[in-house]
Each structure stands twice: as structure tokens, then as C-alpha cells.
Amino acid sequence: MYSLACRLLRDADGSRDIVHDVFAKLLAEQVELHDDTAQSYLLSSVRNRCLNVIRNRKIHEQVHQYMLLADELEQTSPEELEREIEALKAGIIELFPPICQEIIRLHFYEGLPFREIAERLGVSETTIYKHMRNALDQLRQTLKSAEQ
């Protein structure tokens, strides 16, 4: 049980806590285990608790990232935001090849998913991904240049 928890969590102390919690729950709820199903029940209990911990860590990490982003936005003045928006608009107009402009417009302004953009433009979805990556790289460069 401990070995399974360690493999899933990569945290020795957290793994011990989970195994302890599983046994504490068994004692508190006076669960009666049968010899033929005890091992699978215990392993499943440990796995489920580990998955809950992992899910909670991911949620906590996402909230932390959003908080950092919110702090960053609060520190950005309206004038700086306006300059970045103008730089983005100018960067979109300068995107090359022109299909990049169209993909940006369809995805971000019209809210179309890549599959629909591919159908509308008569190209593969992979082509849309490649052009989107190219467009975003160009826009990042534009923003970096605007900051300097």
C-alpha cells in the first residue's frame, strides 16, 4: 500500500499519511474485510485517496497560477495594457503568411474551434495548429519588441 502511494504521489510523508488514513477509516467505520477481497480493497482505497490528493494539488496549482496572473494584471497600468493591446493589433495585421491573420481572427474573434476553421479554410486541422503556433510566436516577438 505504501509502495503504491509512493509511486503515485512521489512523496514519502504524504504516502504514509494516506496509508494511515485508510486504516484509520477502516477502524472508525468498523469495516469488515474478507480475505479474498481485502488486498484489492486496500489498494483501491489507497489509489483513490492518492488520486484525490493529486487532483487537489492540481486545483491548488491552478488557483495559484490565476492569483499570480491577477496580481500581475493589477500591477499593470491601464496605459501599459493599452500599449500592449495596440501592439497586438499591429502585430496581427503584420502576421505572415496571411492565413495566420485569418486563423487568429476566426479563433479569437469569432470563437471557432480549430476543427471548424480547418473545414472553412479547406485545410487539415494540423495545418491550423502549425499556423496558430507560428502566429502566436510572431505575436510574442511583437510584444517583446514593443516592451523594449
mmCIF file of N, CA and C in Angstrom, residues 3-11 14-15 18 21 44-63:
data_model
loop_
_atom_site.group_PDB
_atom_site.id
_atom_site.type_symbol
_atom_site.label_atom_id
_atom_site.label_comp_id
_atom_site.label_asym_id
_atom_site.label_seq_id
_atom_site.Cartn_x
_atom_site.Cartn_y
_atom_site.Cartn_z
ATOM 1 N N SER A 3 4.002 1.424 -0.962
ATOM 2 C CA SER A 3 4.737 1.455 -2.227
ATOM 3 C C SER A 3 3.874 2.052 -3.343
ATOM 4 N N LEU A 4 2.622 1.646 -3.411
ATOM 5 C CA LEU A 4 1.695 2.192 -4.409
ATOM 6 C C LEU A 4 1.522 3.698 -4.210
ATOM 7 N N ALA A 5 1.326 4.105 -2.987
ATOM 8 C CA ALA A 5 1.146 5.530 -2.689
ATOM 9 C C ALA A 5 2.406 6.312 -3.066
ATOM 10 N N CYS A 6 3.583 5.763 -2.776
ATOM 11 C CA CYS A 6 4.837 6.451 -3.121
ATOM 12 C C CYS A 6 4.982 6.596 -4.632
ATOM 13 N N ARG A 7 4.613 5.560 -5.365
ATOM 14 C CA ARG A 7 4.711 5.636 -6.827
ATOM 15 C C ARG A 7 3.758 6.692 -7.386
ATOM 16 N N LEU A 8 2.592 6.790 -6.811
ATOM 17 C CA LEU A 8 1.616 7.753 -7.324
ATOM 18 C C LEU A 8 1.916 9.183 -6.884
ATOM 19 N N LEU A 9 2.302 9.358 -5.639
ATOM 20 C CA LEU A 9 2.481 10.712 -5.098
ATOM 21 C C LEU A 9 3.900 11.246 -5.187
ATOM 22 N N ARG A 10 4.872 10.322 -5.185
ATOM 23 C CA ARG A 10 6.283 10.720 -5.132
ATOM 24 C C ARG A 10 6.554 11.578 -3.885
ATOM 25 N N ASP A 11 5.957 11.154 -2.787
ATOM 26 C CA ASP A 11 6.069 11.885 -1.525
ATOM 27 C C ASP A 11 5.953 10.871 -0.388
ATOM 28 N N GLY A 14 3.589 12.038 2.576
ATOM 29 C CA GLY A 14 2.195 12.007 2.132
ATOM 30 C C GLY A 14 1.692 10.591 1.956
ATOM 31 N N SER A 15 2.560 9.708 1.497
ATOM 32 C CA SER A 15 2.182 8.302 1.305
ATOM 33 C C SER A 15 1.881 7.635 2.643
ATOM 34 N N ILE A 18 -1.492 8.772 3.842
ATOM 35 C CA ILE A 18 -2.615 8.149 3.138
ATOM 36 C C ILE A 18 -2.859 6.735 3.644
ATOM 37 N N ASP A 21 -4.442 6.992 6.935
ATOM 38 C CA ASP A 21 -5.848 7.406 6.817
ATOM 39 C C ASP A 21 -6.746 6.244 6.405
ATOM 40 N N SER A 44 -7.209 -0.323 -3.657
ATOM 41 C CA SER A 44 -8.133 0.620 -4.306
ATOM 42 C C SER A 44 -8.350 1.850 -3.434
ATOM 43 N N SER A 45 -8.459 1.635 -2.140
ATOM 44 C CA SER A 45 -8.640 2.760 -1.219
ATOM 45 C C SER A 45 -7.436 3.696 -1.258
ATOM 46 N N VAL A 46 -6.243 3.120 -1.267
ATOM 47 C CA VAL A 46 -5.024 3.936 -1.330
ATOM 48 C C VAL A 46 -4.964 4.673 -2.658
ATOM 49 N N ARG A 47 -5.232 3.965 -3.752
ATOM 50 C CA ARG A 47 -5.196 4.594 -5.078
ATOM 51 C C ARG A 47 -6.179 5.761 -5.154
ATOM 52 N N ASN A 48 -7.399 5.551 -4.677
ATOM 53 C CA ASN A 48 -8.412 6.609 -4.737
ATOM 54 C C ASN A 48 -8.016 7.823 -3.900
ATOM 55 N N ARG A 49 -7.460 7.587 -2.725
ATOM 56 C CA ARG A 49 -7.021 8.709 -1.891
ATOM 57 C C ARG A 49 -5.864 9.455 -2.559
ATOM 58 N N CYS A 50 -4.954 8.708 -3.186
ATOM 59 C CA CYS A 50 -3.834 9.348 -3.901
ATOM 60 C C CYS A 50 -4.355 10.195 -5.058
ATOM 61 N N LEU A 51 -5.304 9.671 -5.795
ATOM 62 C CA LEU A 51 -5.864 10.424 -6.913
ATOM 63 C C LEU A 51 -6.554 11.696 -6.432
ATOM 64 N N ASN A 52 -7.217 11.620 -5.291
ATOM 65 C CA ASN A 52 -7.839 12.825 -4.715
ATOM 66 C C ASN A 52 -6.783 13.855 -4.347
ATOM 67 N N VAL A 53 -5.677 13.404 -3.754
ATOM 68 C CA VAL A 53 -4.594 14.315 -3.385
ATOM 69 C C VAL A 53 -4.001 14.963 -4.637
ATOM 70 N N ILE A 54 -3.763 14.158 -5.670
ATOM 71 C CA ILE A 54 -3.202 14.677 -6.923
ATOM 72 C C ILE A 54 -4.148 15.701 -7.538
ATOM 73 N N ARG A 55 -5.441 15.388 -7.580
ATOM 74 C CA ARG A 55 -6.427 16.320 -8.128
ATOM 75 C C ARG A 55 -6.433 17.626 -7.334
ATOM 76 N N ASN A 56 -6.390 17.530 -6.018
ATOM 77 C CA ASN A 56 -6.391 18.726 -5.181
ATOM 78 C C ASN A 56 -5.122 19.555 -5.381
ATOM 79 N N ARG A 57 -3.993 18.872 -5.586
ATOM 80 C CA ARG A 57 -2.749 19.595 -5.866
ATOM 81 C C ARG A 57 -2.874 20.379 -7.172
ATOM 82 N N LYS A 58 -3.438 19.742 -8.197
ATOM 83 C CA LYS A 58 -3.589 20.407 -9.491
ATOM 84 C C LYS A 58 -4.509 21.617 -9.371
ATOM 85 N N ILE A 59 -5.589 21.461 -8.649
ATOM 86 C CA ILE A 59 -6.518 22.582 -8.455
ATOM 87 C C ILE A 59 -5.820 23.707 -7.705
ATOM 88 N N HIS A 60 -5.075 23.345 -6.666
ATOM 89 C CA HIS A 60 -4.353 24.350 -5.889
ATOM 90 C C HIS A 60 -3.334 25.074 -6.770
ATOM 91 N N GLU A 61 -2.636 24.338 -7.614
ATOM 92 C CA GLU A 61 -1.652 24.931 -8.512
ATOM 93 C C GLU A 61 -2.319 25.879 -9.518
ATOM 94 N N GLN A 62 -3.466 25.485 -10.052
ATOM 95 C CA GLN A 62 -4.176 26.345 -10.996
ATOM 96 C C GLN A 62 -4.637 27.636 -10.314
ATOM 97 N N VAL A 63 -5.163 27.520 -9.119
ATOM 98 C CA VAL A 63 -5.605 28.706 -8.380
ATOM 99 C C VAL A 63 -4.411 29.620 -8.122
#
